[in-house]
Structure formats: structure tokens, C-alpha cells
PDB file of C-alpha atoms in Angstrom:
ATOM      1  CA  UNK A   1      -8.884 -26.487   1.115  1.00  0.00           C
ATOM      2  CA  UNK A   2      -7.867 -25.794   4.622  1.00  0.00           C
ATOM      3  CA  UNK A   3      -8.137 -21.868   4.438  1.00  0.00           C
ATOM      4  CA  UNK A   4     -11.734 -22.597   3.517  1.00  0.00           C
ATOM      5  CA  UNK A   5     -12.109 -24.638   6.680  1.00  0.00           C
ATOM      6  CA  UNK A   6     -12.104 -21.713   9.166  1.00  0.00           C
ATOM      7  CA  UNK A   7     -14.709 -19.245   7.221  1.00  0.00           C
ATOM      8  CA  UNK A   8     -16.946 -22.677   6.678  1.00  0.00           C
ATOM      9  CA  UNK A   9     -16.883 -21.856   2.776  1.00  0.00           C
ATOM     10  CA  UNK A  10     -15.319 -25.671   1.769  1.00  0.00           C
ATOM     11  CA  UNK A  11     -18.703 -26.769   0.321  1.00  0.00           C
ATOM     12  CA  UNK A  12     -19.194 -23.063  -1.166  1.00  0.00           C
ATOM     13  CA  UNK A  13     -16.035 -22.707  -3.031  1.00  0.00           C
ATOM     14  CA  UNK A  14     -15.771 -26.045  -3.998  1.00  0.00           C
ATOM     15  CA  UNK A  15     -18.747 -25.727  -6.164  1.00  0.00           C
ATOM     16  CA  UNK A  16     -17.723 -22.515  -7.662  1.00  0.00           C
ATOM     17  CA  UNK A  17     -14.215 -23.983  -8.212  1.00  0.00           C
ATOM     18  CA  UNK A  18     -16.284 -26.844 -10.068  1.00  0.00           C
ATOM     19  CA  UNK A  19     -18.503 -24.229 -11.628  1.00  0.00           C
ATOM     20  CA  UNK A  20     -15.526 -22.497 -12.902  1.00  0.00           C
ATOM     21  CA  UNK A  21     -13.689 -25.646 -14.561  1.00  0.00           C
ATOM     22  CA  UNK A  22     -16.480 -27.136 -16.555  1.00  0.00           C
ATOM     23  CA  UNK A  23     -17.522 -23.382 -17.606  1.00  0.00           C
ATOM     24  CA  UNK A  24     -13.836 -22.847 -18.805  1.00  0.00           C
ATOM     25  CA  UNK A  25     -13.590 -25.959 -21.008  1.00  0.00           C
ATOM     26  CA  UNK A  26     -17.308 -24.634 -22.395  1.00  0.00           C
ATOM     27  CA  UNK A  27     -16.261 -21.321 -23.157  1.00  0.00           C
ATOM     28  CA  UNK A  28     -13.097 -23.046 -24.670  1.00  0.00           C
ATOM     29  CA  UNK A  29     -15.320 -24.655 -27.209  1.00  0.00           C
ATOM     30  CA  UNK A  30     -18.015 -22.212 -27.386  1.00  0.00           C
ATOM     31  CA  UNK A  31     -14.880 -19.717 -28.458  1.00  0.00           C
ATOM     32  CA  UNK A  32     -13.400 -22.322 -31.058  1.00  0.00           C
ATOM     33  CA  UNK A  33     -16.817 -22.820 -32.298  1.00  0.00           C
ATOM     34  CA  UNK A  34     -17.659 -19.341 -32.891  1.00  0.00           C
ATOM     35  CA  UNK A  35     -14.450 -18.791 -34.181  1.00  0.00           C
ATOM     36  CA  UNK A  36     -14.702 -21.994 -37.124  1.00  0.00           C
ATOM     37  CA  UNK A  37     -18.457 -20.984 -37.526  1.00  0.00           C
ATOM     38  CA  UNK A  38     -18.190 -18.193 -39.804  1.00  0.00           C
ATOM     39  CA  UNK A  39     -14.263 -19.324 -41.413  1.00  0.00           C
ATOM     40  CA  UNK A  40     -14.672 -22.178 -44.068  1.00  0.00           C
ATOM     41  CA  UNK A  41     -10.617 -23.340 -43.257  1.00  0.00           C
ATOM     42  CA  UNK A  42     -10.510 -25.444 -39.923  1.00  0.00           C
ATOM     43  CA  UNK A  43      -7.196 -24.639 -39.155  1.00  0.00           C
ATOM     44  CA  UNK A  44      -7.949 -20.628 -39.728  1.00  0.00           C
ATOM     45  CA  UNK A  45     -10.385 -20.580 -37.300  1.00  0.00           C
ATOM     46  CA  UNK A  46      -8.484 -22.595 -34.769  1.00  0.00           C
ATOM     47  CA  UNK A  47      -5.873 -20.319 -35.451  1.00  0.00           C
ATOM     48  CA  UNK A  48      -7.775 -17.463 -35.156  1.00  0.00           C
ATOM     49  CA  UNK A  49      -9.313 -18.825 -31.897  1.00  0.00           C
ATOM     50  CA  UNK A  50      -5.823 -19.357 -30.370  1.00  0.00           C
ATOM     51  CA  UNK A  51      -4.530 -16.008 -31.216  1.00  0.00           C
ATOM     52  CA  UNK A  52      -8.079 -15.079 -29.360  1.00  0.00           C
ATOM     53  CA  UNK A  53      -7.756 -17.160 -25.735  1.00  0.00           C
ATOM     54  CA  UNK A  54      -4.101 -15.785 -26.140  1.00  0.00           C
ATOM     55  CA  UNK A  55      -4.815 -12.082 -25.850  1.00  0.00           C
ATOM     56  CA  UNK A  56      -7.469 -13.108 -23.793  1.00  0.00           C
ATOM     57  CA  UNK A  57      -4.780 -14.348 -20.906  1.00  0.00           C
ATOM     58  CA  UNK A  58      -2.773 -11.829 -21.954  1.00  0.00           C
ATOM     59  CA  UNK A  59      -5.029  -9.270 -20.990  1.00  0.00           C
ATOM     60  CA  UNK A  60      -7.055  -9.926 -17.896  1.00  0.00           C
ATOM     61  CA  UNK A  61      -4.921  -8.235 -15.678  1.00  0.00           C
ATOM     62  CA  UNK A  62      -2.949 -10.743 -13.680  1.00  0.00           C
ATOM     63  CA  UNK A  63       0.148  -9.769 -14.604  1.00  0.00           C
ATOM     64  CA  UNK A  64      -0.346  -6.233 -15.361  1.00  0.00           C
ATOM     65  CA  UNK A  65      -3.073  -4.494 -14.932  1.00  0.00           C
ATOM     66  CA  UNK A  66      -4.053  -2.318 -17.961  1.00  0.00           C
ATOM     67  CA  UNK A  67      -4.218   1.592 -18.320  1.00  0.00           C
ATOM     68  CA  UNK A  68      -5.614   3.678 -21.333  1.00  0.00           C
ATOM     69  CA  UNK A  69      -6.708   2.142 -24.245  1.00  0.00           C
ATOM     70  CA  UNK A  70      -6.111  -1.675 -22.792  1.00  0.00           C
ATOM     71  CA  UNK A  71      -8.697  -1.194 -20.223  1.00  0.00           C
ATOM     72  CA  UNK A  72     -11.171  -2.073 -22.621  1.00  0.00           C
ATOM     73  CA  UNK A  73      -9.482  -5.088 -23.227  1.00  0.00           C
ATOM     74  CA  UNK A  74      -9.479  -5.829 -19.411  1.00  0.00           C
ATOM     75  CA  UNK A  75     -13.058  -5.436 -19.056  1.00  0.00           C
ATOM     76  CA  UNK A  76     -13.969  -6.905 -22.244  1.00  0.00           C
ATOM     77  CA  UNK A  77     -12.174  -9.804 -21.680  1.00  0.00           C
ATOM     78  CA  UNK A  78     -14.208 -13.855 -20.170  1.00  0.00           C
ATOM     79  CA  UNK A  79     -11.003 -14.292 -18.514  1.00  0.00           C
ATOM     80  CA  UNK A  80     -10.922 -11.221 -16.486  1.00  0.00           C
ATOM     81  CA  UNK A  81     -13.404 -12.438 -14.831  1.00  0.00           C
ATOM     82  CA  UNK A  82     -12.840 -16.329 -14.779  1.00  0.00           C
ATOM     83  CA  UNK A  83      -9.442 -15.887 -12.581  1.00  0.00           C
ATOM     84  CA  UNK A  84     -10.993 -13.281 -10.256  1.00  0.00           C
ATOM     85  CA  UNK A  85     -14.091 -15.595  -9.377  1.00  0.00           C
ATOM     86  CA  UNK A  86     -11.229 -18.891  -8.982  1.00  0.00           C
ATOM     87  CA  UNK A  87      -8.697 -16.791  -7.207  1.00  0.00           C
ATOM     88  CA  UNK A  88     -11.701 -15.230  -4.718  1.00  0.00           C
ATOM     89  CA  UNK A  89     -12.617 -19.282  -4.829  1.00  0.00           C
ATOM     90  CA  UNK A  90      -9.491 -20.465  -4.016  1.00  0.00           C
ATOM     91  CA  UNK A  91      -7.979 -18.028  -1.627  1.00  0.00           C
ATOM     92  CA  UNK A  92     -10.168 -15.762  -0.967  1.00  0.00           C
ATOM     93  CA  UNK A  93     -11.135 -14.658   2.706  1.00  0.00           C
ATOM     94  CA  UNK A  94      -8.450 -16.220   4.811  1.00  0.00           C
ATOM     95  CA  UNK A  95      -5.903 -14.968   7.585  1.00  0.00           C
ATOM     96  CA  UNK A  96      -2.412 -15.331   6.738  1.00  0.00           C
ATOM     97  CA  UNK A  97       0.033 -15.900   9.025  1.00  0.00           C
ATOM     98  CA  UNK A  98       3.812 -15.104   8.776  1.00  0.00           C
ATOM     99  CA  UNK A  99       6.616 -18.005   9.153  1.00  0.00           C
ATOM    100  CA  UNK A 100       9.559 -16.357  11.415  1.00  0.00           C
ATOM    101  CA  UNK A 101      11.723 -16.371   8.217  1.00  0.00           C
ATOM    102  CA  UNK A 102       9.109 -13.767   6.245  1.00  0.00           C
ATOM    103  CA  UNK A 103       9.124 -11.432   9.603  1.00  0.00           C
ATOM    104  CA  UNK A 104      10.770  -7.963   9.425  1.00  0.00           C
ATOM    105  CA  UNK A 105      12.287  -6.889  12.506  1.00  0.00           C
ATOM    106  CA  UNK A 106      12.967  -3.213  12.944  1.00  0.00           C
ATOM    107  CA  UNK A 107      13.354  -0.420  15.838  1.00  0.00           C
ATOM    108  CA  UNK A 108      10.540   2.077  16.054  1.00  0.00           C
ATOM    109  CA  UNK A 109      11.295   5.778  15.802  1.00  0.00           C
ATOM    110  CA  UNK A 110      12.025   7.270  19.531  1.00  0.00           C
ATOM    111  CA  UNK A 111       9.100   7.928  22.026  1.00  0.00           C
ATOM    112  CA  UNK A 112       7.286   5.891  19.790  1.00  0.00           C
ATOM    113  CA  UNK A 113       5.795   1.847  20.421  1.00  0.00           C
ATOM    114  CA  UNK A 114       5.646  -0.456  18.123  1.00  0.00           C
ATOM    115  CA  UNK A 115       1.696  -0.191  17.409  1.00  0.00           C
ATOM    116  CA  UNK A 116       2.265   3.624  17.202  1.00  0.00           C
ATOM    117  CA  UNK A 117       4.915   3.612  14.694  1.00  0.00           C
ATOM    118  CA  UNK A 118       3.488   0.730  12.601  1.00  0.00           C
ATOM    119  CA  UNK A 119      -0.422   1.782  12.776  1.00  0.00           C
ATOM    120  CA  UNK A 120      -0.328   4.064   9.408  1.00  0.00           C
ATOM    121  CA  UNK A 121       1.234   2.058   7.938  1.00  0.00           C
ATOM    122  CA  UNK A 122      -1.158  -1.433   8.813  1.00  0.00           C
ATOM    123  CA  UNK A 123      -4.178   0.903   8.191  1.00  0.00           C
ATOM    124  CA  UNK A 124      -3.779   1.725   4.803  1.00  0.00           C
ATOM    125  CA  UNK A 125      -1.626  -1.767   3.509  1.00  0.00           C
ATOM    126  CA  UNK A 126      -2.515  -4.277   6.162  1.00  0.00           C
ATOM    127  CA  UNK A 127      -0.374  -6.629   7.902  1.00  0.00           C
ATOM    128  CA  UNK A 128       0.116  -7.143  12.001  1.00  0.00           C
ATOM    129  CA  UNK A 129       2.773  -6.459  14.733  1.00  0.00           C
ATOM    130  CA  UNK A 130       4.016 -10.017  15.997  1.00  0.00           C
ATOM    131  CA  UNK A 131       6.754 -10.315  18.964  1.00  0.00           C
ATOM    132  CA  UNK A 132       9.498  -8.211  20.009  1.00  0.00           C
ATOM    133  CA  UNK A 133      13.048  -9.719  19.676  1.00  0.00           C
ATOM    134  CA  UNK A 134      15.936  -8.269  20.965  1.00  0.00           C
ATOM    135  CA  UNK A 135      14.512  -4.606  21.698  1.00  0.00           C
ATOM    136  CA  UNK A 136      13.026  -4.845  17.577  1.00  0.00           C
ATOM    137  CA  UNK A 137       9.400  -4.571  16.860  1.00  0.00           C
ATOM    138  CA  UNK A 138       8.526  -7.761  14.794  1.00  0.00           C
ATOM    139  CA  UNK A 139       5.707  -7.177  11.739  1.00  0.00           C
ATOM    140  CA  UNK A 140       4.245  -9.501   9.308  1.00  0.00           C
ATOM    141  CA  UNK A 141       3.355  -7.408   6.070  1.00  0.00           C
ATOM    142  CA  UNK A 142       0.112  -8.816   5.591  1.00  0.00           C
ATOM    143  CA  UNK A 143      -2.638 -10.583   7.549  1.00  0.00           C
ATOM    144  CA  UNK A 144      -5.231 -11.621   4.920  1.00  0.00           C
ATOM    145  CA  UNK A 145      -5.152 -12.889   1.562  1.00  0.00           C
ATOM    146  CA  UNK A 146      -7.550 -10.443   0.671  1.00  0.00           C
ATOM    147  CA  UNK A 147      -4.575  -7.542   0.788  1.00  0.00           C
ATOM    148  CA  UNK A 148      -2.894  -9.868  -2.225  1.00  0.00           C
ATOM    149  CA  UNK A 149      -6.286  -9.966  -3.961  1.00  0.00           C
ATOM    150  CA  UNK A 150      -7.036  -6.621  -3.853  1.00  0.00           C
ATOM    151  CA  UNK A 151      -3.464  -6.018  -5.304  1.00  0.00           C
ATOM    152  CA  UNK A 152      -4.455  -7.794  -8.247  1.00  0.00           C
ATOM    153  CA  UNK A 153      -8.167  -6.121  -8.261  1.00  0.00           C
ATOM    154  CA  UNK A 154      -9.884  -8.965  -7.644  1.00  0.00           C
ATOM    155  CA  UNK A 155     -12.701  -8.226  -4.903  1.00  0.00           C
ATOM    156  CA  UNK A 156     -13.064 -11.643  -2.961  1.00  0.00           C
ATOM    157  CA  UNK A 157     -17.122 -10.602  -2.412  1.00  0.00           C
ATOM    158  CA  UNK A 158     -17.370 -10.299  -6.107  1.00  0.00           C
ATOM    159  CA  UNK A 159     -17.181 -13.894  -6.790  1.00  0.00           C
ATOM    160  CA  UNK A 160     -20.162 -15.174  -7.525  1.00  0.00           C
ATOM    161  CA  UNK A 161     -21.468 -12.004  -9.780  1.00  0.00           C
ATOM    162  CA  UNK A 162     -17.723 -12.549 -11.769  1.00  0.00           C
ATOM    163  CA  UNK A 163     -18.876 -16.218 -12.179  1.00  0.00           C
ATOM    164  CA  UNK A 164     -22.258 -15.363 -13.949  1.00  0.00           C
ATOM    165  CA  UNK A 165     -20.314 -12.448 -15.907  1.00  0.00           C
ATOM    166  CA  UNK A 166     -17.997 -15.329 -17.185  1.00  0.00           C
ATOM    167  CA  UNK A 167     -20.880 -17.298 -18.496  1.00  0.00           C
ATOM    168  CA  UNK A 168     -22.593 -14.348 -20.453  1.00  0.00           C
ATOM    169  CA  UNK A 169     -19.353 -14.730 -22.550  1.00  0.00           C
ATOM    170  CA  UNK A 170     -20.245 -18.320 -23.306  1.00  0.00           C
ATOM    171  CA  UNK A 171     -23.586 -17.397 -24.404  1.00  0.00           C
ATOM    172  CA  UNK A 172     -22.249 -14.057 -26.554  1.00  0.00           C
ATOM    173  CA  UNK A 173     -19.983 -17.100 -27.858  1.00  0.00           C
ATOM    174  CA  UNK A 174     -23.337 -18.963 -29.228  1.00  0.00           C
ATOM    175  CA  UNK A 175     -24.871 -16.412 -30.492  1.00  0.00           C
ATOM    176  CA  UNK A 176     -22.019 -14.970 -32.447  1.00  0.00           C
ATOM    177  CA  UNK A 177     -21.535 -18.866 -33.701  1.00  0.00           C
ATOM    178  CA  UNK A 178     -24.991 -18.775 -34.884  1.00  0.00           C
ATOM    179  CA  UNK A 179     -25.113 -15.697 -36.750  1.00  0.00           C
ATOM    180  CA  UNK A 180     -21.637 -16.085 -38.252  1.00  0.00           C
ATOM    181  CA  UNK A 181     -22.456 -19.725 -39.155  1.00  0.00           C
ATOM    182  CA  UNK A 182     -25.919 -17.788 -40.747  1.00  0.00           C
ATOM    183  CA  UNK A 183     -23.522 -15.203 -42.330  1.00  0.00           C
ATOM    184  CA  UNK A 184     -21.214 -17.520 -43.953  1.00  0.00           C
ATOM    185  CA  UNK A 185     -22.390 -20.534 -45.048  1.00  0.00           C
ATOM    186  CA  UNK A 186     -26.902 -20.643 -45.332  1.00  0.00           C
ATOM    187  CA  UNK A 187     -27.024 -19.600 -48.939  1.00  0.00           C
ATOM    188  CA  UNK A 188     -28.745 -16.132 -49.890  1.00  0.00           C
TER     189      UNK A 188
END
């Protein structure tokens, strides 16, 4: 956790990184038990609950994010919300700095610096000017981690409040396992 190190978050996002583990393997079961509660075949509902967590990490946006109809899905969806609060956890908040292999050199357009030709660009995507080399204006394409988590839609100051969304899906879980255990099996 050294990127925590210089925003003095260790002790912060190691809890919420703790937080987040132990309320994944609940919502695990708390999905695998709502899923059994109101199916009288064990293996239908743990089907059923696989096909669920599935879609689930299918769906929350990582490697796509949704448009139209699948939006719902997005926002609908525990895990939406579980690997925005880790990924704000675990990166969240931190400079970046460029090795000299992942620097782009390039000549600026005439009468122009290097800040001048680059500063429309850094405004509205980020990143910083480094050296000159050889007459070529050196830039890094991004200078926090919160450029890459943006990317992805995940808002590093929403951590906490994605966190406590996450666990109203383990509680929805319990109370849809007790009313589909109620619906199923207490006799009528």
C-alpha cells in the first residue's frame, strides 16, 4: 500500500479493503441463500445463483460500460458498486508517475512551447509535460490514477457511500430469502 502512504489513507483503505472482502463472501452466501430459499432442488438454486453472480460480473461495467436497456443492469447490479468502492480503495487518489519507456516525445506545432501546445489537451484528459530531449517536448499521459478511475466511472470520493450501497444488497438478499423461504415451503 505505498500509494496510500503519501495521502495518509493506509489505515483508511485498509479497513474498507477489509470491509469489502468479508462483505463479498456475505453477499456470496446471502445470494446462494436467497437463491436455494424459495427452489426445493439444491443444485437448481446453486445453479440459478451462479448464472446470477455471473451476470452480475458481467455487468458492472468494468469491462464495458453499459448503454440503453443494460444500464439498468449496471445500476442494479451489488457488484457495480463492490469494485468501484475496492478500486477507489485500492488505487484511488494517487500521483502517477511515468517510467522513461511510457514517455511520448513529440515536437510542438511552430511558435508554440511545449505547455502551450500540450495545455488543451492536459486540461480536459490529464497527464504532465516532463523533460525536453533532443529539441522534443516529453509528456506523460496521465498524472493521477484518478484519470484511469474516472475512465471506468468509478468516482474515488464515492467510496465509502458505494460500500454501504453494496451492503443494502446483502440485506435485499435476506429479505428476499425470507419471503421466498415463506413463499415456498411454510404450508398454507
Amino acid at each position: 500500500y505505498q500509494n496510500a502512504v503519501s495521502t495518509n489513507t493506509v489505515a483508511e483503505r485498509g479497513a474498507l479493503a477489509w470491509l469489502l472482502i468479508c462483505g463479498l463472501l456475505t453477499y456470496a452466501s446471502t445470494l446462494g441463500l436467497m437463491c436455494i430459499a424459495g427452489i426445493e432442488d439444491e443444485i437448481g438454486g446453486a445453479g440459478l445463483a451462479n448464472i446470477l453472480f455471473t451476470m452480475q460480473l458481467n455487468f458492472c461495467g468494468i469491462l464495458k460500460f453499459p448503454t440503453g436497456f443494460w444500464k439498468f443492469m449496471y445500476r442494479a447490479n451489488a457488484m457495480t458498486f463492490w469494485v468501484a468502492s475496492l478500486l477507489s480503495a485500492g488505487v484511488g487518489d494517487t500521483k502517477l508517475v511515468c517510467s522513461a519507456k511510457e514517455i511520448v516525445y513529440f515536437s510542438p506545432a511552430d511558435n508554440q512551447s511545449c505547455e502551450e501546445y500540450v495545455a488543451p489537451h492536459i486540461k480536459q484528459f490529464g497527464g504532465y509535460i516532463t523533460d525536453t530531449k533532443n529539441g522534443l517536448c516529453g509528456f506523460c499521459s496521465a498524472s493521477s490514477t484518478n484519470v484511469y478511475l474516472n475512465s471506468l466511472h468509478v468516482k474515488y470520493e464515492q467510496r465509502w457511500r458505494n460500500w454501504g450501497i453494496y451492503i443494502c444488497f446483502v440485506v435485499i438478499n435476506i429479505i428476499i430469502m425470507f419471503f421466498l423461504y415463506w413463499l415456498a415451503r411454510v404450508p398454507k
